[in-house]
Coordinates of C-alpha atoms in Angstrom, one line a residue:
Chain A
X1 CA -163.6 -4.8 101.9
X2 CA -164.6 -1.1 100.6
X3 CA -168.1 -1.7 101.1
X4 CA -170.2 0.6 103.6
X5 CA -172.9 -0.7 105.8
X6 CA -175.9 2.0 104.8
X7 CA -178.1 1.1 108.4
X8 CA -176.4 -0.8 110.9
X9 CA -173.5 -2.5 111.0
X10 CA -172.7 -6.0 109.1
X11 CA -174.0 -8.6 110.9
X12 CA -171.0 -11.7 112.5
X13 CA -172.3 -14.0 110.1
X14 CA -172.7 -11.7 106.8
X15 CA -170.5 -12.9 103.9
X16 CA -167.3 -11.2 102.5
X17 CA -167.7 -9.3 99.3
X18 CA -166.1 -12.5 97.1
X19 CA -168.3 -15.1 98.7
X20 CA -171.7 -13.1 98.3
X21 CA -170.0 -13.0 94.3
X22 CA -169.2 -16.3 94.1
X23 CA -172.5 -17.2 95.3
X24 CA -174.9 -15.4 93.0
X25 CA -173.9 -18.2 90.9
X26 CA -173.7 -20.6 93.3
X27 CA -175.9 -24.2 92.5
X28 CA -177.4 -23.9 95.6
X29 CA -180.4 -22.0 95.2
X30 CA -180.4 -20.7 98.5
X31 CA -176.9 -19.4 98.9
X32 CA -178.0 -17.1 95.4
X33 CA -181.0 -16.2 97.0
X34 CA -179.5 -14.8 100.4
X35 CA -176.6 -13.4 98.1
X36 CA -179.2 -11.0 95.8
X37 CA -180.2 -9.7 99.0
X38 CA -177.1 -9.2 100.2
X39 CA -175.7 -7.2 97.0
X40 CA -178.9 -5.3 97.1
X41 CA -178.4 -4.4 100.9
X42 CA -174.6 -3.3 100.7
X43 CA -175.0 -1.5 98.0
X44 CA -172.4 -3.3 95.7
X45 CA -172.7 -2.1 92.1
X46 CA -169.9 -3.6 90.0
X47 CA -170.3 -5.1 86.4
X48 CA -170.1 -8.3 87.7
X49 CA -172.4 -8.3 90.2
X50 CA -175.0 -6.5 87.8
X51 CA -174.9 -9.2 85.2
X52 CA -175.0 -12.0 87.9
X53 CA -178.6 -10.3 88.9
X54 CA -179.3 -9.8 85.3
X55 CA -178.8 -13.5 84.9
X56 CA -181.0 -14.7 87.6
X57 CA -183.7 -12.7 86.4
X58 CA -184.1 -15.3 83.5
X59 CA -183.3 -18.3 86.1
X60 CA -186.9 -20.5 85.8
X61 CA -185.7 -23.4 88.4
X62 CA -186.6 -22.4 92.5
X63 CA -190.2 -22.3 92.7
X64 CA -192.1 -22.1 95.6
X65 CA -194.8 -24.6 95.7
X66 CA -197.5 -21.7 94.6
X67 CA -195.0 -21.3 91.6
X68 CA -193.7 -17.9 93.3
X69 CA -189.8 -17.5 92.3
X70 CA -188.2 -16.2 95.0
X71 CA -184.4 -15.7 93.5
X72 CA -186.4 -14.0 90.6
X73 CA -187.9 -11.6 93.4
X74 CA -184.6 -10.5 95.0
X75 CA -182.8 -10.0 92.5
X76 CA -185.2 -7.3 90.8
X77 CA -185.1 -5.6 94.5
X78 CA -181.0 -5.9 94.0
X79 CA -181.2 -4.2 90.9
X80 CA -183.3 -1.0 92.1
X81 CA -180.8 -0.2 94.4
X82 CA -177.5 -0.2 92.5
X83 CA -178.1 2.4 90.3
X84 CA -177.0 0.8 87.2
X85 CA -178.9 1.4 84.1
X86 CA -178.1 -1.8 81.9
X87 CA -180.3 -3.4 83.8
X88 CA -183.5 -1.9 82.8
X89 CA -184.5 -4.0 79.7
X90 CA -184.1 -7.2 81.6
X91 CA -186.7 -5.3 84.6
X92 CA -188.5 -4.6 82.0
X93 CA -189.2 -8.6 80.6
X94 CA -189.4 -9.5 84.6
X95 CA -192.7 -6.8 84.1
X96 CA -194.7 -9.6 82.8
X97 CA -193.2 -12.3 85.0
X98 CA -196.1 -14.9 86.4
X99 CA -195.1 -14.2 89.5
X100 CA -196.7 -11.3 91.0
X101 CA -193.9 -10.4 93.6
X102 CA -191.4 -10.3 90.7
X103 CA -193.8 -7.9 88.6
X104 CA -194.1 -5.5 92.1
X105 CA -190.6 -5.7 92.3
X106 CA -189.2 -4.5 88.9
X107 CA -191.8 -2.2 89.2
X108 CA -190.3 -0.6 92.2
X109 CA -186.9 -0.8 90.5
X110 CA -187.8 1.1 87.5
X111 CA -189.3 3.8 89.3
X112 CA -185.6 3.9 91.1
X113 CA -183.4 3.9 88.6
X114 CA -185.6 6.5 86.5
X115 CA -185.1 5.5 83.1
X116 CA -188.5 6.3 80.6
X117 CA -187.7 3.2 78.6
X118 CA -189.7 1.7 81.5
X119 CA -192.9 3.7 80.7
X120 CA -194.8 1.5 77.7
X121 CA -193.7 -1.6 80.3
X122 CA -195.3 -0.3 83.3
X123 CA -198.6 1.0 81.0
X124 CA -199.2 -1.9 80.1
X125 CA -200.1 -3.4 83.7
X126 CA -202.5 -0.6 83.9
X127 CA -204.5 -1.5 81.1
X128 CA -208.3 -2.1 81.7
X129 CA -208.0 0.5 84.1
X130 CA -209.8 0.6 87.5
X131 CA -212.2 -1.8 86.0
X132 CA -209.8 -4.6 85.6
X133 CA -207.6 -3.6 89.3
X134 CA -209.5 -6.2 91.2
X135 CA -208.6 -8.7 94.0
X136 CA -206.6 -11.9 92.3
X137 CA -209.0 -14.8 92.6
X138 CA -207.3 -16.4 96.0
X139 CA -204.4 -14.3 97.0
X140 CA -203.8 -11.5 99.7
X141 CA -203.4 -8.7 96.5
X142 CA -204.3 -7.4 93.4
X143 CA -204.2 -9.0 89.9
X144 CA -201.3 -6.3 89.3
X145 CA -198.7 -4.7 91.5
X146 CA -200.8 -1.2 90.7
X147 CA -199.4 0.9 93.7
X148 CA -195.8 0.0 92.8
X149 CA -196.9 0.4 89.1
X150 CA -198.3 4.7 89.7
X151 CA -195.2 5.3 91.7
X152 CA -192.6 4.2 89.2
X153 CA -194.8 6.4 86.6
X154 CA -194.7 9.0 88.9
X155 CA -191.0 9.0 89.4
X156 CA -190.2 8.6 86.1
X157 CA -192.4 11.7 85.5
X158 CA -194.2 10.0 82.7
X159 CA -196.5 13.2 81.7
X160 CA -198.6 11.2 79.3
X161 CA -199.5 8.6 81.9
X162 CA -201.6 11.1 83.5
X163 CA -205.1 10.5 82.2
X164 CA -204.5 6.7 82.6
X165 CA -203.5 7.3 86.4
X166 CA -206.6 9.6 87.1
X167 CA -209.3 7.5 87.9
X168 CA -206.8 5.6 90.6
X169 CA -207.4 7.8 92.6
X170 CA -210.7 6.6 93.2
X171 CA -210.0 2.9 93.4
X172 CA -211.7 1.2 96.3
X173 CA -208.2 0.1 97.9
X174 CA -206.2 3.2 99.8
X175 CA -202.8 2.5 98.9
X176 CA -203.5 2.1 95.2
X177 CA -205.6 5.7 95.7
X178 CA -202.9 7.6 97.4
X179 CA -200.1 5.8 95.1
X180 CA -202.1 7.7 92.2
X181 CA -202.5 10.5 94.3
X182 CA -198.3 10.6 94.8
X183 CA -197.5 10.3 91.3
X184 CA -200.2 13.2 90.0
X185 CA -198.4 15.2 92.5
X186 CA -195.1 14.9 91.0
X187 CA -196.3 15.1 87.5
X188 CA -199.0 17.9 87.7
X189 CA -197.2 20.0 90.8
X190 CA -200.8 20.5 91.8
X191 CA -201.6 21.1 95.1
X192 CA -204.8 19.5 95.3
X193 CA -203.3 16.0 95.2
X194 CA -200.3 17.3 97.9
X195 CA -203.3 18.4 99.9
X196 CA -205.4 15.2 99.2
X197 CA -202.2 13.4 101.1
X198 CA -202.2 15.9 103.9
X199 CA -205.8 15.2 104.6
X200 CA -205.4 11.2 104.9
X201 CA -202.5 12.5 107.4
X202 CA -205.2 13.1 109.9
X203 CA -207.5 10.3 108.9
X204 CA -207.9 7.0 111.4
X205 CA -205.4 4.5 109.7
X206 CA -201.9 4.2 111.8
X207 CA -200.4 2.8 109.1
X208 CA -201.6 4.4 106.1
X209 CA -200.0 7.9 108.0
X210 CA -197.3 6.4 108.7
X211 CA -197.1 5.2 105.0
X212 CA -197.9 8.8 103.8
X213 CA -195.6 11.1 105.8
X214 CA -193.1 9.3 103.8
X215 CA -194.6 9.7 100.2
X216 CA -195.1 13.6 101.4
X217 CA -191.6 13.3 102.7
X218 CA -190.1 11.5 99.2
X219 CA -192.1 14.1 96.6
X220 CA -191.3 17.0 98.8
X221 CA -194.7 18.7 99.0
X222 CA -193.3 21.1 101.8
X223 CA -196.3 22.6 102.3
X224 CA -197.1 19.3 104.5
X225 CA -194.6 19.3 106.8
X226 CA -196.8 20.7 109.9
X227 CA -199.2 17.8 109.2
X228 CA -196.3 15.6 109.3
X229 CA -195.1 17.0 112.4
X230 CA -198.5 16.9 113.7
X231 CA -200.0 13.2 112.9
X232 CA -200.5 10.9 115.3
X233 CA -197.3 8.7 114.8
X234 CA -193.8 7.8 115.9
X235 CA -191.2 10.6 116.0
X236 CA -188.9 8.8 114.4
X237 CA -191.1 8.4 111.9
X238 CA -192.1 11.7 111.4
X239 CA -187.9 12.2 111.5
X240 CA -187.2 10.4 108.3
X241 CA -190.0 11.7 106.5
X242 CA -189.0 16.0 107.1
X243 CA -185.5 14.5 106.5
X244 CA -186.8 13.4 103.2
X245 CA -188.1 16.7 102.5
X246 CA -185.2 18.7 103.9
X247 CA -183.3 17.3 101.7
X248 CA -185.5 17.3 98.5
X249 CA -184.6 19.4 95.8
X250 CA -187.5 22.1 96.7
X251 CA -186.3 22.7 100.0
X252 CA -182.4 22.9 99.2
X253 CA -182.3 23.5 95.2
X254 CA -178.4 23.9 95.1
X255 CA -178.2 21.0 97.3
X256 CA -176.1 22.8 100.1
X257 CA -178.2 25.7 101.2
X258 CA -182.1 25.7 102.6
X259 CA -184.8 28.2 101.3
X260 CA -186.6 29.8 104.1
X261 CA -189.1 27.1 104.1
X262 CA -185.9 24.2 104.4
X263 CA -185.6 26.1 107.7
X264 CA -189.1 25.5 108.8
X265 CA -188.8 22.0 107.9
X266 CA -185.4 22.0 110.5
X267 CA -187.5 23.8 113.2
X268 CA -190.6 21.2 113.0
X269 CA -187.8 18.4 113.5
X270 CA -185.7 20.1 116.3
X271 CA -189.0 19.4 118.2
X272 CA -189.3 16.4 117.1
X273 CA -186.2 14.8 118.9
Chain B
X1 CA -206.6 -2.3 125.1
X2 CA -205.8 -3.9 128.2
X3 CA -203.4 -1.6 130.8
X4 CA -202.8 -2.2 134.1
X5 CA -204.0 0.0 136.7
X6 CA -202.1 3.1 137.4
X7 CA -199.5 2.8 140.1
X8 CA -200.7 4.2 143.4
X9 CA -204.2 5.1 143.3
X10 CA -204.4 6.0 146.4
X11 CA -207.6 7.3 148.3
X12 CA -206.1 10.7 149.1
X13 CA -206.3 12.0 145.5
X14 CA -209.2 14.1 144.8
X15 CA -212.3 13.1 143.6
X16 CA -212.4 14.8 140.1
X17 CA -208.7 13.4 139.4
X18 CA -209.4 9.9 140.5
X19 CA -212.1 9.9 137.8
X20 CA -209.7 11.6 135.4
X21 CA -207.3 8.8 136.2
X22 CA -209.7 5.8 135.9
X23 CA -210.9 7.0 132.4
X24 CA -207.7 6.5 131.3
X25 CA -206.7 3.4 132.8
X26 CA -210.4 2.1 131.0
X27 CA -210.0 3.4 127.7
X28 CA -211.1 0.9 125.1
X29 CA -209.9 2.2 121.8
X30 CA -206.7 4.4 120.8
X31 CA -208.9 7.5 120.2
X32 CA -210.7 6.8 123.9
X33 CA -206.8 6.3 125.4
X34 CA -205.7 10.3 123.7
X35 CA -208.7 12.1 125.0
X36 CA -208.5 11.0 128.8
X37 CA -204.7 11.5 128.5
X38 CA -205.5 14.9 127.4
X39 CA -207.7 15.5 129.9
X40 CA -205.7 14.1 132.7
X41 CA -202.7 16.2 131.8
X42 CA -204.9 19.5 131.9
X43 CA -205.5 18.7 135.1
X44 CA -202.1 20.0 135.7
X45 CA -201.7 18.0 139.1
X46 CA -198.9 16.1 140.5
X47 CA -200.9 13.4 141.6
X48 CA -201.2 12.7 138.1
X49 CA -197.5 12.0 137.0
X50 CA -197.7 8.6 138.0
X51 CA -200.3 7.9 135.8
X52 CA -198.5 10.2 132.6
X53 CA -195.7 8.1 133.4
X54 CA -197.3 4.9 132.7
X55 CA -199.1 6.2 129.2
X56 CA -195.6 6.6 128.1
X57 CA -195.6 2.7 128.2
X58 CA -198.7 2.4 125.7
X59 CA -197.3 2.3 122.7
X60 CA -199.8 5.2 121.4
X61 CA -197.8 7.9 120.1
X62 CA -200.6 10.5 120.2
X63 CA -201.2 9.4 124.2
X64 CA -197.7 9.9 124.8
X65 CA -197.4 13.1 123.4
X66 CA -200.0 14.1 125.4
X67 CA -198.5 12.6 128.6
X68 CA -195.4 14.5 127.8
X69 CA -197.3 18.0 127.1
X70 CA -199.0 17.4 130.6
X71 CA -195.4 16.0 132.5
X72 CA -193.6 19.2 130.7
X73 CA -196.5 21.8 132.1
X74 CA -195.8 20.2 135.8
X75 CA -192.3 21.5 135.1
X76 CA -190.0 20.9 138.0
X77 CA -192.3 19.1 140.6
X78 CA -192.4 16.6 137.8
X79 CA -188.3 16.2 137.3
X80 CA -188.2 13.7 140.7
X81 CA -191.0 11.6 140.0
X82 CA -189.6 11.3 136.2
X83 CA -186.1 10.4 137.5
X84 CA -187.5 7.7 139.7
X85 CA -189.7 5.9 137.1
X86 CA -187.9 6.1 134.2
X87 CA -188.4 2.9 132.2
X88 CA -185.4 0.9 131.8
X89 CA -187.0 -2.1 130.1
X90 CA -188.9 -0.4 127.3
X91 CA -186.6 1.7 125.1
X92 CA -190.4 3.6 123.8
X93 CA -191.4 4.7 127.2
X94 CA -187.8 5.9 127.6
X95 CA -187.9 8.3 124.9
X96 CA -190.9 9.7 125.5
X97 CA -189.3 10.3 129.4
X98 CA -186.2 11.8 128.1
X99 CA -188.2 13.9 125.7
X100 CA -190.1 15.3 128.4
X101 CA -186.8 15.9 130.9
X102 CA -185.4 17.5 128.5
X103 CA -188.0 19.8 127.6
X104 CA -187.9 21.0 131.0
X105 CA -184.3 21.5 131.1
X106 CA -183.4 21.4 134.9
X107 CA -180.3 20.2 135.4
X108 CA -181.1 17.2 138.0
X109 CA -181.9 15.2 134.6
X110 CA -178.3 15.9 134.0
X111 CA -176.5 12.8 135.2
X112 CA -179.6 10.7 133.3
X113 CA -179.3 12.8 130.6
X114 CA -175.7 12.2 130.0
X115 CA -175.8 8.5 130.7
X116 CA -178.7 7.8 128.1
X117 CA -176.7 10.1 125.4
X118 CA -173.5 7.8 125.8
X119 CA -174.3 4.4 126.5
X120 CA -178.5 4.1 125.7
X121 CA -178.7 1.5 122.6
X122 CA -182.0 3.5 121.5
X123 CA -181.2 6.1 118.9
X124 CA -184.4 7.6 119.9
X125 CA -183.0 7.7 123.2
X126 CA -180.1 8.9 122.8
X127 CA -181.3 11.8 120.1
X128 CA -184.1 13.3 123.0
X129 CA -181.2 12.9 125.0
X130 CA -178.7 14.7 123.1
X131 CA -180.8 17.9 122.8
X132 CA -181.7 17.6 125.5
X133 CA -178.3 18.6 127.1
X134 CA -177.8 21.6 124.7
X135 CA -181.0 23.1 126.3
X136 CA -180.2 22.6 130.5
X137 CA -181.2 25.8 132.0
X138 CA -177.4 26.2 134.0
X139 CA -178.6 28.6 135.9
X140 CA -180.5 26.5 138.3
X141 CA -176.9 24.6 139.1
X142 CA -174.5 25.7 141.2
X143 CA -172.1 27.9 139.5
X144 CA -169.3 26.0 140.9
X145 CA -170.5 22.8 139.2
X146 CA -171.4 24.4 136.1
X147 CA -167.4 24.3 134.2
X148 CA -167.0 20.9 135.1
X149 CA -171.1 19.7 133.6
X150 CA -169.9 21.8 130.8
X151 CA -167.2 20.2 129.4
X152 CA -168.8 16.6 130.0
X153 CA -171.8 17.5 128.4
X154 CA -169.7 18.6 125.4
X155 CA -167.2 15.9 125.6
X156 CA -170.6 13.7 124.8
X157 CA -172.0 15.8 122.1
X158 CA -168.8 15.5 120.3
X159 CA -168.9 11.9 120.6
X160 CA -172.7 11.8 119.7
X161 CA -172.3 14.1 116.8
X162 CA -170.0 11.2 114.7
X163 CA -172.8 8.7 115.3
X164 CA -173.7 6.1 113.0
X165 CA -177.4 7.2 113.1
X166 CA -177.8 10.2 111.7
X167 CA -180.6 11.1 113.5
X168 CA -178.0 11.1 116.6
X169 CA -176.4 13.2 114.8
X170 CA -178.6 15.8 113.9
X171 CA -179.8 16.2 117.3
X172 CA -176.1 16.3 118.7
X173 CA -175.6 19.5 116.2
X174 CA -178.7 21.3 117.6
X175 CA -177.6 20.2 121.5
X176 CA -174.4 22.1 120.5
X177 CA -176.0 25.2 119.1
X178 CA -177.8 25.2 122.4
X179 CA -174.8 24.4 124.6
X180 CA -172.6 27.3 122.5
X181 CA -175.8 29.9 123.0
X182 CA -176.0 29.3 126.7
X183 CA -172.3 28.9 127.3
X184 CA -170.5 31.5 125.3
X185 CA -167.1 30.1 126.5
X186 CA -167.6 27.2 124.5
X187 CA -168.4 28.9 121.5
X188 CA -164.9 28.6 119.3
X189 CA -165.1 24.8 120.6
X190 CA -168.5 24.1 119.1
X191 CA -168.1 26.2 115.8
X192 CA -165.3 24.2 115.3
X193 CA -167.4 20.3 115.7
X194 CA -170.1 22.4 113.4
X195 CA -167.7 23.3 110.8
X196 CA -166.4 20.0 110.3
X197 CA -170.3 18.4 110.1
X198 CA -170.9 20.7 108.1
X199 CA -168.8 19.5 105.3
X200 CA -167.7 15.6 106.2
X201 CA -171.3 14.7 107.6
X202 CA -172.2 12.1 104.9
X203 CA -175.9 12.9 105.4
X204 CA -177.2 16.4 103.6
X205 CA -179.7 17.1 106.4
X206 CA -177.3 17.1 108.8
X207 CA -174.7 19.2 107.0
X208 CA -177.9 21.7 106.4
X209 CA -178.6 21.4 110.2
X210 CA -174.9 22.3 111.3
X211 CA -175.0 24.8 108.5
X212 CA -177.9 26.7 109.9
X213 CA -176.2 26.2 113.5
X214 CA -173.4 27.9 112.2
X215 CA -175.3 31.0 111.3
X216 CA -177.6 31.6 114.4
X217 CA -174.0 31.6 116.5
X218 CA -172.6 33.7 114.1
X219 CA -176.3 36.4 113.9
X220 CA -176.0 36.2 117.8
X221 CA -172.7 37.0 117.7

């Protein structure tokens, strides 16, 4: 089948590669739905497959009954993990989708496939600024998916986002602060915002650390490994966060060799096992 | 936080550790649950493993870790008890045990040790496990067991070291730099298994890791 399973094996009942093809464009709504995730999860980028996604981005039909659309949802998520670039005008659109789950997830794709067309897009949920980021009237979020929105900016290293994604790190709501945080980090180098992430690693939420160790983890602030290695949290937590740094381009910059400090980062997770 | 009441309280136990041991079984919030641990583990008695054992059972990382420090500072008095409780039910707890076995390193955990590094479904299992085995202090074993605990304990590392989790992985590659620096004899055996992860290994942390095993056997010598 050519296709490797990237966290555990393929379950009895998955699909073979040509079913899970055949049914992105299936008429039942739920076989296209299970088969977005299922490209998504097996990593299968092929032309096909891309344009299939692409399509169901623009499918309007499948709503949930609070006018959510689900097919629209997965198959943004698809999208960010198969590493192909044509699809970022059609994440763009899905930006200003009604659905708020669709916006959050072509957010999240554009910051992973790290193309700056994306910038203007992902701006543009920001506007109003911290003023305008409050609670949707009657759902469990935001009016905008603003956390997903600072860490595609930040990804993309948008440098001229960085006065806009200032005052977020004051907003009342702490992953929207330490989203801001994150992405000033990686578009400043600054070591104020690295350290402002350290310090919330010894602060009382279980799983704001837990969500932090991995944002230290994922912009490679190795200076905050021992606070990693220190929080109150699961090891194997801790593990995939100093894996992420290990492997970040500050600790190994030829990609095959650690700096001094890459070797810290080993010894903090040798005692970690 | 409701926890059961610590296996065998039993009225011989002194009066300062009974306390000790009560302020942990009635800790009411996660930050309450650390500092009795902590306490309780300074304590530094045996009477107290029971009670360590049972924290590992919390789900509260920052309790266990605490539980281990104070099972790890027993040392050997603790390796029994340890053996006898281990959790087979909650894959957590049994972590947190292995972890703390193999920090001590005496080669009664051995047979445990290897079982939980084959067959245990818990990669966090069978990870503590793993290094575990590279860091067995051989010297307490017989010498005439020793070639034979060897080779099985690198017959498993071999296996462990192609894992599908990397983490398994990784902590195979350092069990083997530990085996190779306290069993010269195996040395050509392991550089070879290091060598080979250190190219083929489909995850870069764990190439770096056999990498950087490769050169502290080789700056040893």
């Amino acid at each position: 089948m050519g296709i490797v399973a990237v966290d555990g094996e393929i379950s009895a009942k998955s699909l073979t590669l040509e079913e899970a093809i055949a049914n992105l464009r299936s008429e039942d709504a739920s076989l296209r739905y299970y088969a977005a995730w299922w490209v998504g999860r097996f990593r299968v980028s092929q032309p096909d497959v891309i344009e299939a996604l692409i399509e169901a981005l623009d499918y309007e039909g499948d709503r949930t009954e609070a006018g959510g659309l689900p097919l629209q949802r997965n198959a943004a998520r698809a999208l960010g993990k198969l590493a192909d670039r044509s699809a970022v005008p059609a994440l763009i659109r899905s930006l200003t989708s009604p659905d708020y789950y669709v916006r959050e997830a072509a957010a999240q794709s554009l910051g992973q496939l790290a193309d700056d067309r994306a910038v203007p897009g992902l701006l543009a949920l920001l506007a109003g600024g911290v003023a305008a980021a409050v609670v949707a009237p009657g759902q469990p979020h935001l009016v905008q998916p603003y956390d997903a929105v600072l860490e595609a900016l930040g990804n993309l290293q948008a440098q001229g986002a960085i006065d806009v994604i200032r005052p977020f790190t004051e907003h009342s709501v702490p992953k929207v602060q330490y989203a801001a945080v994150r992405a000033l980090y990686q578009l400043t180098g600054d070591d104020q915002w690295g350290e402002r992430l350290v310090a919330a690693l010894r602060g009382p939420d279980l799983q704001l650390r837990r969500a932090l160790m991995g944002d230290v983890g994922a912009i490679g602030y190795l200076a905050g490994a021992e606070a990693i290695a220190q929080t109150e949290a699961e090891n194997s937590l801790k593990l995939i966060a100093l894996k992420g740094l290990a492997e970040h381009p500050n600790a190994t910059p030829d990609g095959q060799t650690l700096t001094d400090e890459g070797r810290r980062i080993l010894v903090l997770m040798d005692g970690l096992l | 936080m409701s926890i059961a009441p610590s296996p065998e309280l039993s009225s011989d136990l002194s009066p300062d550790l009974s306390q000790l041991i009560r302020a942990v079984d009635e800790a009411d919030s996660v930050a309450k649950m650390v500092g009795a641990v902590r306490s309780l583990a300074a304590a530094q008695d045996p009477a107290a493993i029971p009670t360590l054992m049972a924290v590992l059972g919390y789900n509260n990382p920052g309790a266990a870790v605490a539980a281990v420090e104070g099972l790890v500072a027993l040392g050997e008095t603790a390796v029994e008890p340890i053996l006898a409780q281990v959790d087979g039910y909650n894959y957590t707890a049994r972590a947190w045990a292995l972890r703390a076995l193999a920090q001590i390193a005496d080669p009664r955990a051995l047979e445990l040790l290897l079982a939980a590094a084959e067959t245990d479904f818990a990669p966090s299992v069978r990870r503590a496990a793993a290094q575990g085995l590279g860091a067995l202090r051989w010297a307490r074993m017989a010498a005439e067991q020793v070639p034979m605990a060897r080779d099985r304990v690198l017959a498993v590392l071999t296996v462990n070291a192609t894992d599908l989790e990397w983490v398994v992985r990784y902590a195979a590659i350092a069990g083997l730099e530990g085996l190779a620096q306290s069993q010269p004899t195996l040395g050509n055996r392991v550089l070879g298994l290091l060598r080979d992860r250190a190219t083929a290994d489909t995850d870069l942390v764990v190439r770096l890791r056999a990498q950087w095993a490769i050169e502290q056997l080789a700056a040893k010598g």
